[in-house]
GROMACS .gro file of C-alpha atoms in nm:
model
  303
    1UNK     CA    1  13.842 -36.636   9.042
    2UNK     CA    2  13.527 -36.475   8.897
    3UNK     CA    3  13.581 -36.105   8.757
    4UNK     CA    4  13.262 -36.065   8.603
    5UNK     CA    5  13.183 -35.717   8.523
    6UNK     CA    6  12.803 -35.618   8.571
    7UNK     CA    7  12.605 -35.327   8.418
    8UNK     CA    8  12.359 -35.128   8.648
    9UNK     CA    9  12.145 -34.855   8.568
   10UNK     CA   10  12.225 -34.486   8.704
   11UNK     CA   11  11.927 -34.232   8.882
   12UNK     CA   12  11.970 -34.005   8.645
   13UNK     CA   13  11.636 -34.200   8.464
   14UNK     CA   14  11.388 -34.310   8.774
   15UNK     CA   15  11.122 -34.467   8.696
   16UNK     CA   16  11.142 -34.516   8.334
   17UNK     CA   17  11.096 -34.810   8.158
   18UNK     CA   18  11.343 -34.844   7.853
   19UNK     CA   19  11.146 -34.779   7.518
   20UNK     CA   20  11.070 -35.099   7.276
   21UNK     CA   21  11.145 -34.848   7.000
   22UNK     CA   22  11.540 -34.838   6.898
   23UNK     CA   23  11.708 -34.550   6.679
   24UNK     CA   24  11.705 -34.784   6.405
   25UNK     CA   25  11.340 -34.819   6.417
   26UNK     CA   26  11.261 -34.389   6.421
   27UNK     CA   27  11.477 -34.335   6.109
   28UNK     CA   28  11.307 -34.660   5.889
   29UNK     CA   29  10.975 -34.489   6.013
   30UNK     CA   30  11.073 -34.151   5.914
   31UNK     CA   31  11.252 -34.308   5.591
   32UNK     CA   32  10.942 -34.481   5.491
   33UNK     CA   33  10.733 -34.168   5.554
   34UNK     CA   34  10.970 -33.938   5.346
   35UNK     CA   35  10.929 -34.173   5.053
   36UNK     CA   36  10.549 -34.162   5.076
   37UNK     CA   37  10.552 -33.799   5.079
   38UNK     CA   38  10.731 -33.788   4.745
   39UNK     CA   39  10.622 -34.007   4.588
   40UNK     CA   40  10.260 -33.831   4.605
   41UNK     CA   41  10.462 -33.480   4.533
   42UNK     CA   42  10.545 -33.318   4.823
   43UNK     CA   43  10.894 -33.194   4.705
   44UNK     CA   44  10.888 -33.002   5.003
   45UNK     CA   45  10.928 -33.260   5.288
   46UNK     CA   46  11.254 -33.360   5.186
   47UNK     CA   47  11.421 -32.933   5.163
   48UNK     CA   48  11.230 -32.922   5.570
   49UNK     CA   49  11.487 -33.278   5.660
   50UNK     CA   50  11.748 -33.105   5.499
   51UNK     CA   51  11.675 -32.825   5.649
   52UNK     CA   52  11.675 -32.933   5.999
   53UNK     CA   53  11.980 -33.111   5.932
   54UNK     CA   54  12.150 -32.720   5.873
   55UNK     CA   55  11.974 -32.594   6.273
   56UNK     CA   56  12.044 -32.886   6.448
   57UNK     CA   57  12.344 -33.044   6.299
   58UNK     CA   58  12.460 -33.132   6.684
   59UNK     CA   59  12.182 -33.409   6.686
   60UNK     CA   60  12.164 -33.760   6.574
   61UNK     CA   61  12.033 -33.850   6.232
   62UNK     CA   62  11.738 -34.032   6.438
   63UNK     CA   63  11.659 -33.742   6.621
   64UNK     CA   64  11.716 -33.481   6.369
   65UNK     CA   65  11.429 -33.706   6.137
   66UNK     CA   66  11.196 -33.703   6.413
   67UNK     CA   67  11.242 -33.274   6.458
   68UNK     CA   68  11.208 -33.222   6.135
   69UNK     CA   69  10.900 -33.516   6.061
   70UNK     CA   70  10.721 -33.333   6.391
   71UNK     CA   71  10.821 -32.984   6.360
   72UNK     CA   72  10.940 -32.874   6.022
   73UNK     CA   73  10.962 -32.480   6.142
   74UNK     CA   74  11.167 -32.571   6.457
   75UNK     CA   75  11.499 -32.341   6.465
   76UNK     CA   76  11.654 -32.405   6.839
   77UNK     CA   77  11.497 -32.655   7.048
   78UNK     CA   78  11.576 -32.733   7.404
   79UNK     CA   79  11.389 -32.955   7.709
   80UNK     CA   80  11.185 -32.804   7.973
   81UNK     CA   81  11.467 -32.818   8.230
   82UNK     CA   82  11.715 -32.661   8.009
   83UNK     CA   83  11.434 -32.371   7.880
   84UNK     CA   84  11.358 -32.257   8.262
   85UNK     CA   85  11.748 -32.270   8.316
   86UNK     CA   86  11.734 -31.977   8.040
   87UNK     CA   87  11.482 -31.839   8.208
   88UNK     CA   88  11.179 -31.935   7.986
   89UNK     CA   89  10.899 -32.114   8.046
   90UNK     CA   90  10.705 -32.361   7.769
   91UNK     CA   91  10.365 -32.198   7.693
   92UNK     CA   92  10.048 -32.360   7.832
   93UNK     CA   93   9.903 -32.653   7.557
   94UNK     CA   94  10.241 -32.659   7.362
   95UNK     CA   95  10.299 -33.056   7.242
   96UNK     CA   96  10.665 -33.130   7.335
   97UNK     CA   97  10.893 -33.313   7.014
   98UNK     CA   98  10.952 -33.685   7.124
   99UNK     CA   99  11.327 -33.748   7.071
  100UNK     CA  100  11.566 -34.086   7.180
  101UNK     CA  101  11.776 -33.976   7.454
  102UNK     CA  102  11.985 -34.226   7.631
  103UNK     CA  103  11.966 -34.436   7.932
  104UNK     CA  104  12.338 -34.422   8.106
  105UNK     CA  105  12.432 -34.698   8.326
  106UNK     CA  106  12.751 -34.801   8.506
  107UNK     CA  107  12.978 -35.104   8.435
  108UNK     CA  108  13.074 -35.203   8.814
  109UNK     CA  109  13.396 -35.463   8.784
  110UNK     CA  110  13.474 -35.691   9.102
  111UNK     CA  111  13.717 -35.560   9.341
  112UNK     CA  112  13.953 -35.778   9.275
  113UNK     CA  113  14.011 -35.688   8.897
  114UNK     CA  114  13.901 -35.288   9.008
  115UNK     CA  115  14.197 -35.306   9.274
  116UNK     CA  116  14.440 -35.388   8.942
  117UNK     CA  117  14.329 -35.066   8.745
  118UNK     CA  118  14.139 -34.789   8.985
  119UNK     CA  119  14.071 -34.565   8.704
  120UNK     CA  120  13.829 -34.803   8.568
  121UNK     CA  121  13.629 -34.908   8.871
  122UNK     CA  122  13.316 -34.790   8.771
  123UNK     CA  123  13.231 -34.721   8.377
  124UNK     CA  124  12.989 -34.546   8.192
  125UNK     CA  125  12.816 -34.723   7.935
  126UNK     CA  126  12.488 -34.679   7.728
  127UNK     CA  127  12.230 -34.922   7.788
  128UNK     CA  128  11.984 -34.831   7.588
  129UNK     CA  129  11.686 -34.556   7.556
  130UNK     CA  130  11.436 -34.380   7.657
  131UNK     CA  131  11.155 -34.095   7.540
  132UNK     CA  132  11.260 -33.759   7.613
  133UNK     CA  133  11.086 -33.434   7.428
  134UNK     CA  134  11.171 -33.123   7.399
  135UNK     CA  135  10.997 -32.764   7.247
  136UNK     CA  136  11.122 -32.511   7.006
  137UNK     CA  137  11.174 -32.158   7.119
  138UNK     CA  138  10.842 -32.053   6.943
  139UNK     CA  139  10.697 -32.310   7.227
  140UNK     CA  140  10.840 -32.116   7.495
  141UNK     CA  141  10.807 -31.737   7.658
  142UNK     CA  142  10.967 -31.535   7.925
  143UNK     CA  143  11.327 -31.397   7.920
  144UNK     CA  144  11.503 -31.282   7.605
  145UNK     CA  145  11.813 -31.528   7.496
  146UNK     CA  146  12.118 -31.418   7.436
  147UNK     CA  147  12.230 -31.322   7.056
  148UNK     CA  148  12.385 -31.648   6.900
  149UNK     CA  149  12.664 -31.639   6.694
  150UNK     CA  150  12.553 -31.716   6.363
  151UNK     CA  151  12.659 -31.732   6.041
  152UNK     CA  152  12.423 -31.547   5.838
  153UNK     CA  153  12.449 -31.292   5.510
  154UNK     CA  154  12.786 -31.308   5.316
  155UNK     CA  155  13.015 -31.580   5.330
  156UNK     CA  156  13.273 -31.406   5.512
  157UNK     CA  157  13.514 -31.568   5.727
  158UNK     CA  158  13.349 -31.890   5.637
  159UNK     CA  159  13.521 -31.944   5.333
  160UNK     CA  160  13.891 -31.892   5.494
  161UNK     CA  161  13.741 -32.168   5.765
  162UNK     CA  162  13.674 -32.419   5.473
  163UNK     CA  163  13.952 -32.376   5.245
  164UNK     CA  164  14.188 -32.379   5.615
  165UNK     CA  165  13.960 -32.727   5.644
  166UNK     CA  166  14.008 -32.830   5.287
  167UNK     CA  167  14.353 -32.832   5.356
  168UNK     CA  168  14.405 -32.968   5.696
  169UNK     CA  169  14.274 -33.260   5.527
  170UNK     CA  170  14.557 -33.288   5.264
  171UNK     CA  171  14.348 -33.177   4.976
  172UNK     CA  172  14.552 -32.989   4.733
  173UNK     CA  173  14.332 -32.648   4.634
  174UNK     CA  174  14.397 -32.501   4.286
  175UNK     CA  175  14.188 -32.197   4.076
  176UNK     CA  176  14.250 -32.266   3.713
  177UNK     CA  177  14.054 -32.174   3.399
  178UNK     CA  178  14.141 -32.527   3.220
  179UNK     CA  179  13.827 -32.686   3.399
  180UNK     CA  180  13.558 -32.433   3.238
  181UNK     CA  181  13.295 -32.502   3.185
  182UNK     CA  182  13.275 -32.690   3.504
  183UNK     CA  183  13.285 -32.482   3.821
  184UNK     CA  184  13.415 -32.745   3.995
  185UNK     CA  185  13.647 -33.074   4.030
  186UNK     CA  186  13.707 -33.330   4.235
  187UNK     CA  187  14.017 -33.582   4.160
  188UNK     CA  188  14.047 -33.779   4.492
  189UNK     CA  189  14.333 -33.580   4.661
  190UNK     CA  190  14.276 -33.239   4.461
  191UNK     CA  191  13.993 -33.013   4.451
  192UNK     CA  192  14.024 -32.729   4.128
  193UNK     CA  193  13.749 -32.441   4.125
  194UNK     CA  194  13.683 -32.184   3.832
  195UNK     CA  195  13.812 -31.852   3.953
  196UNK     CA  196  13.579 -31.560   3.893
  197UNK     CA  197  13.244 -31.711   4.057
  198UNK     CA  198  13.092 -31.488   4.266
  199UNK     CA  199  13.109 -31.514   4.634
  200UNK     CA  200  12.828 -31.721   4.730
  201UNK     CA  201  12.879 -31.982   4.461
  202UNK     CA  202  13.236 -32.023   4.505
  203UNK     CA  203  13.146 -32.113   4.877
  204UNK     CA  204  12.877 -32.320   4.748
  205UNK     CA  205  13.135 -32.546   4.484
  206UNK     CA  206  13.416 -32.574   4.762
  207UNK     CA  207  13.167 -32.746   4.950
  208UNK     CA  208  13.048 -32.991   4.647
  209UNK     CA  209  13.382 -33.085   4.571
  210UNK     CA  210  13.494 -33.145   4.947
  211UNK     CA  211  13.144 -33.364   4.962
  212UNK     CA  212  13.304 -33.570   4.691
  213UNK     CA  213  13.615 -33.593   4.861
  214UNK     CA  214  13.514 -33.684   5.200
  215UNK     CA  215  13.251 -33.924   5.025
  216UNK     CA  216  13.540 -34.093   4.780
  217UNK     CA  217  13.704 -34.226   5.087
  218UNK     CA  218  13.386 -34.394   5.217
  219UNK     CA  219  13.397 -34.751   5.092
  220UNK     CA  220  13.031 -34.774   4.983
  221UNK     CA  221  13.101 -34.499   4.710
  222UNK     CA  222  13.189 -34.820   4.500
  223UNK     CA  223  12.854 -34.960   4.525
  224UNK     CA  224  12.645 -34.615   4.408
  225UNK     CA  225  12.611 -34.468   4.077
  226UNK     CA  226  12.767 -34.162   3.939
  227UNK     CA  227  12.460 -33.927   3.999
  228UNK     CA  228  12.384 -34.038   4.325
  229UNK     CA  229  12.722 -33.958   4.407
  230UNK     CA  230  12.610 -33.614   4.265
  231UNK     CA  231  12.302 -33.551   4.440
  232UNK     CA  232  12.441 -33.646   4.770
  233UNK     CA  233  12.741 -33.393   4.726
  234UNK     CA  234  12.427 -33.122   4.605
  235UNK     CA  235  12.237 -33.220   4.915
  236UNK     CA  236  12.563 -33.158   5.148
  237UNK     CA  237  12.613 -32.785   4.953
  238UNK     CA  238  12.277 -32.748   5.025
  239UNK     CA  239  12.270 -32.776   5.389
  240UNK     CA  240  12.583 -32.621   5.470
  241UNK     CA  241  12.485 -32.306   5.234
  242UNK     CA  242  12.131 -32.294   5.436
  243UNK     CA  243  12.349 -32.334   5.797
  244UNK     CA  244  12.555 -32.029   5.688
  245UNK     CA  245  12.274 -31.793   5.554
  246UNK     CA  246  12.250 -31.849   5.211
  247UNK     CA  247  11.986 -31.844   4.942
  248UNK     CA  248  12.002 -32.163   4.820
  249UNK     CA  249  11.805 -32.385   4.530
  250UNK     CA  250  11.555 -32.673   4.513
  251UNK     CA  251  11.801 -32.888   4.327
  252UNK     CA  252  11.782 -33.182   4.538
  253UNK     CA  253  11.402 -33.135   4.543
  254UNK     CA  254  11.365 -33.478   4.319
  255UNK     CA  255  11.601 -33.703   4.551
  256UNK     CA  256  11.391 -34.002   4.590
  257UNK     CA  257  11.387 -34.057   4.189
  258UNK     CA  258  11.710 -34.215   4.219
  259UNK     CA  259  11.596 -34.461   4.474
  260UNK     CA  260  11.328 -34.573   4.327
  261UNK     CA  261  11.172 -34.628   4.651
  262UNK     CA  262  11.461 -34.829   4.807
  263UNK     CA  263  11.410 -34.699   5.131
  264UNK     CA  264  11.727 -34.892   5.259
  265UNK     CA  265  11.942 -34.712   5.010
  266UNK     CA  266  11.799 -34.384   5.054
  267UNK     CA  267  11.815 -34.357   5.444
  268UNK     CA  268  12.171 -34.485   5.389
  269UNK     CA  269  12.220 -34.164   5.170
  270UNK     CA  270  12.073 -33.920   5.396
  271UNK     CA  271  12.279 -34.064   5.681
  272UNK     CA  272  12.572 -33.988   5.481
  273UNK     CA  273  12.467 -33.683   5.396
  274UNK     CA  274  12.393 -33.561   5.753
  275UNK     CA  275  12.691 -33.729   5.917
  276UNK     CA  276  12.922 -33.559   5.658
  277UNK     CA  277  12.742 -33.203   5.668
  278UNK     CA  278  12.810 -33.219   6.075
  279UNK     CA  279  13.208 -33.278   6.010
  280UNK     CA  280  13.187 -32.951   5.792
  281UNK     CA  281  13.004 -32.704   5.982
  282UNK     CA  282  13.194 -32.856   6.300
  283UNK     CA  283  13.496 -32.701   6.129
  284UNK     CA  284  13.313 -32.397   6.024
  285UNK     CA  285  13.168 -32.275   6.349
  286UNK     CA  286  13.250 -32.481   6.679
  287UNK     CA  287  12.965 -32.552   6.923
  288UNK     CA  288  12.928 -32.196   7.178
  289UNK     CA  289  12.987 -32.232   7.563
  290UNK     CA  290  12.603 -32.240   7.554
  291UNK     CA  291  12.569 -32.501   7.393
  292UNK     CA  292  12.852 -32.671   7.566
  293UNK     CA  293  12.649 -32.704   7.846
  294UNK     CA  294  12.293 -32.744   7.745
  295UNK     CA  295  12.252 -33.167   7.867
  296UNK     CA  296  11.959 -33.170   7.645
  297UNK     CA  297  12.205 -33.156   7.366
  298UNK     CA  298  12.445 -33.378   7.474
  299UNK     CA  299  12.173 -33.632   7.526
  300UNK     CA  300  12.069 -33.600   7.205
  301UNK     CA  301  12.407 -33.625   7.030
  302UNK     CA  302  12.396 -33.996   7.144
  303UNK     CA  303  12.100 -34.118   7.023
   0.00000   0.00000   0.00000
């Protein structure tokens, strides 16, 4: 009795050919770029992928690359279907940002083995990808958008959401003085801050610490050194402090120094660093209805 299963491709992509270009190949483009652009001292390329990786933590780490490597300044970014759902329209000569969205297909089983389990007569499954682009709100006109929730100013309730986080995740939290100088320490299972910090840095050295934490339990933290470990937790603060409205430094400014061009190793890193970042502001600010709904977003998630 032959069950076999076959895969076809939905109409929600007509016409289009699947792309020869994978995920995989985007971010060891971008990668390769980013390196280049240090190494000849442009500090400033890597703070606009961290950057983007604060605005559009909801993306992939392919498609957050290519936002930021094609529109540094972008700060909410939607497709042309979604835009004129809002009500706006993209302006006349605006160049759309090329991102991987994915092509969905449907895993049709046999009736005979469908008849045996009807919930799983016809499955979605990805099949690969295809171009899709989409335009910043600067690219667009026409009605004005709602007021997003954001998380901008003081640190606020945000710091009651991460130390609530800090815990769910069976971190013990302590304040003592015994640490000083450090402001901040991680033990694997125990997080102790300096009391007395102001406001913003506190926030700033719950987030280091958690980095280290979250990073610890990875099981290629065995095979990087001590300040890498260390720049990647700094690179984490960093985006999560820009995502919540604070001023924050250029300390991660001189990343690619300890990579020494290893492009492998360093878009390892920043894939760390943006997968990790996501799982933090995810706890500090769940997506909005809007976004709920948006499908350019949810495309995007899956590239």
């Amino acid at each position: 009795m032959n069950t076999t299963s076959t895969v076809t491709a939905t109409s929600e992509t007509p016409k289009q050919p699947q792309q020869r270009q994978t995920a995989k190949d985007i971010i060891a483009a971008n990668v390769k770029s980013l390196i280049e652009q240090l190494e000849a001292g442009h500090s400033d390329a890597l703070t606009a992928y961290l950057d983007a990786m604060s605005r559009f933590h909801n993306y992939s780490f392919g498609n957050i690359l290519e936002i930021a490597r094609q529109r540094p300044t972008a700060t909410r970014v939607a497709g042309l279907y979604a835009w004129n759902q809002l009500g706006r329209k993209v302006k006349k000569g605006e160049k759309g940002i090329r991102i991987l969205a994915p092509i969905v297909g449907i895993k049709r089983k046999k009736d005979v083995e469908a008849e045996k389990d009807i919930t799983k007569q016809n499955t979605r499954v990805l099949v690969g990808f295809r171009n899709a682009y989409v335009f910043d709100v600067e690219q667009t006109e026409g009605t004005e958008l709602p007021t997003l929730r954001e998380m901008t100013g003081t640190v606020g309730e945000n710091r009651d959401r991460l130390v609530s986080f800090i815990k769910h995740q069976g971190i013990e939290l302590v304040f003592t003085e015994k640490i000083a100088p450090a402001l901040g320490m991680s033990y694997g299972g125990k997080i102790a801050i300096l009391p007395g910090q102001s406001e913003a840095e506190e926030f700033s050295t719950l987030v280091h610490e958690l980095a280290h934490e979250m990073l610890h339990k990875a099981e290629r933290r065995t095979t990087t050194t001590k300040v890498v470990r260390e720049t990647e937790a700094e690179a984490i603060a960093f985006v999560i402090g820009k995502a919540v409205g604070l001023e924050t430094g250029t300390a991660s400014a001189d990343y690619i120094n300890l990579y020494h061009g290893n492009a492998s190793l360093l878009a390892e890193s920043l894939e760390v660093i943006q997968q990790t970042s996501g799982v933090i502001l995810a706890a500090l600010q769940p997506p909005t209805a809007e976004q709920a709904v948006m499908p350019d977003a949810e495309l995007a998630k899956v590239a």
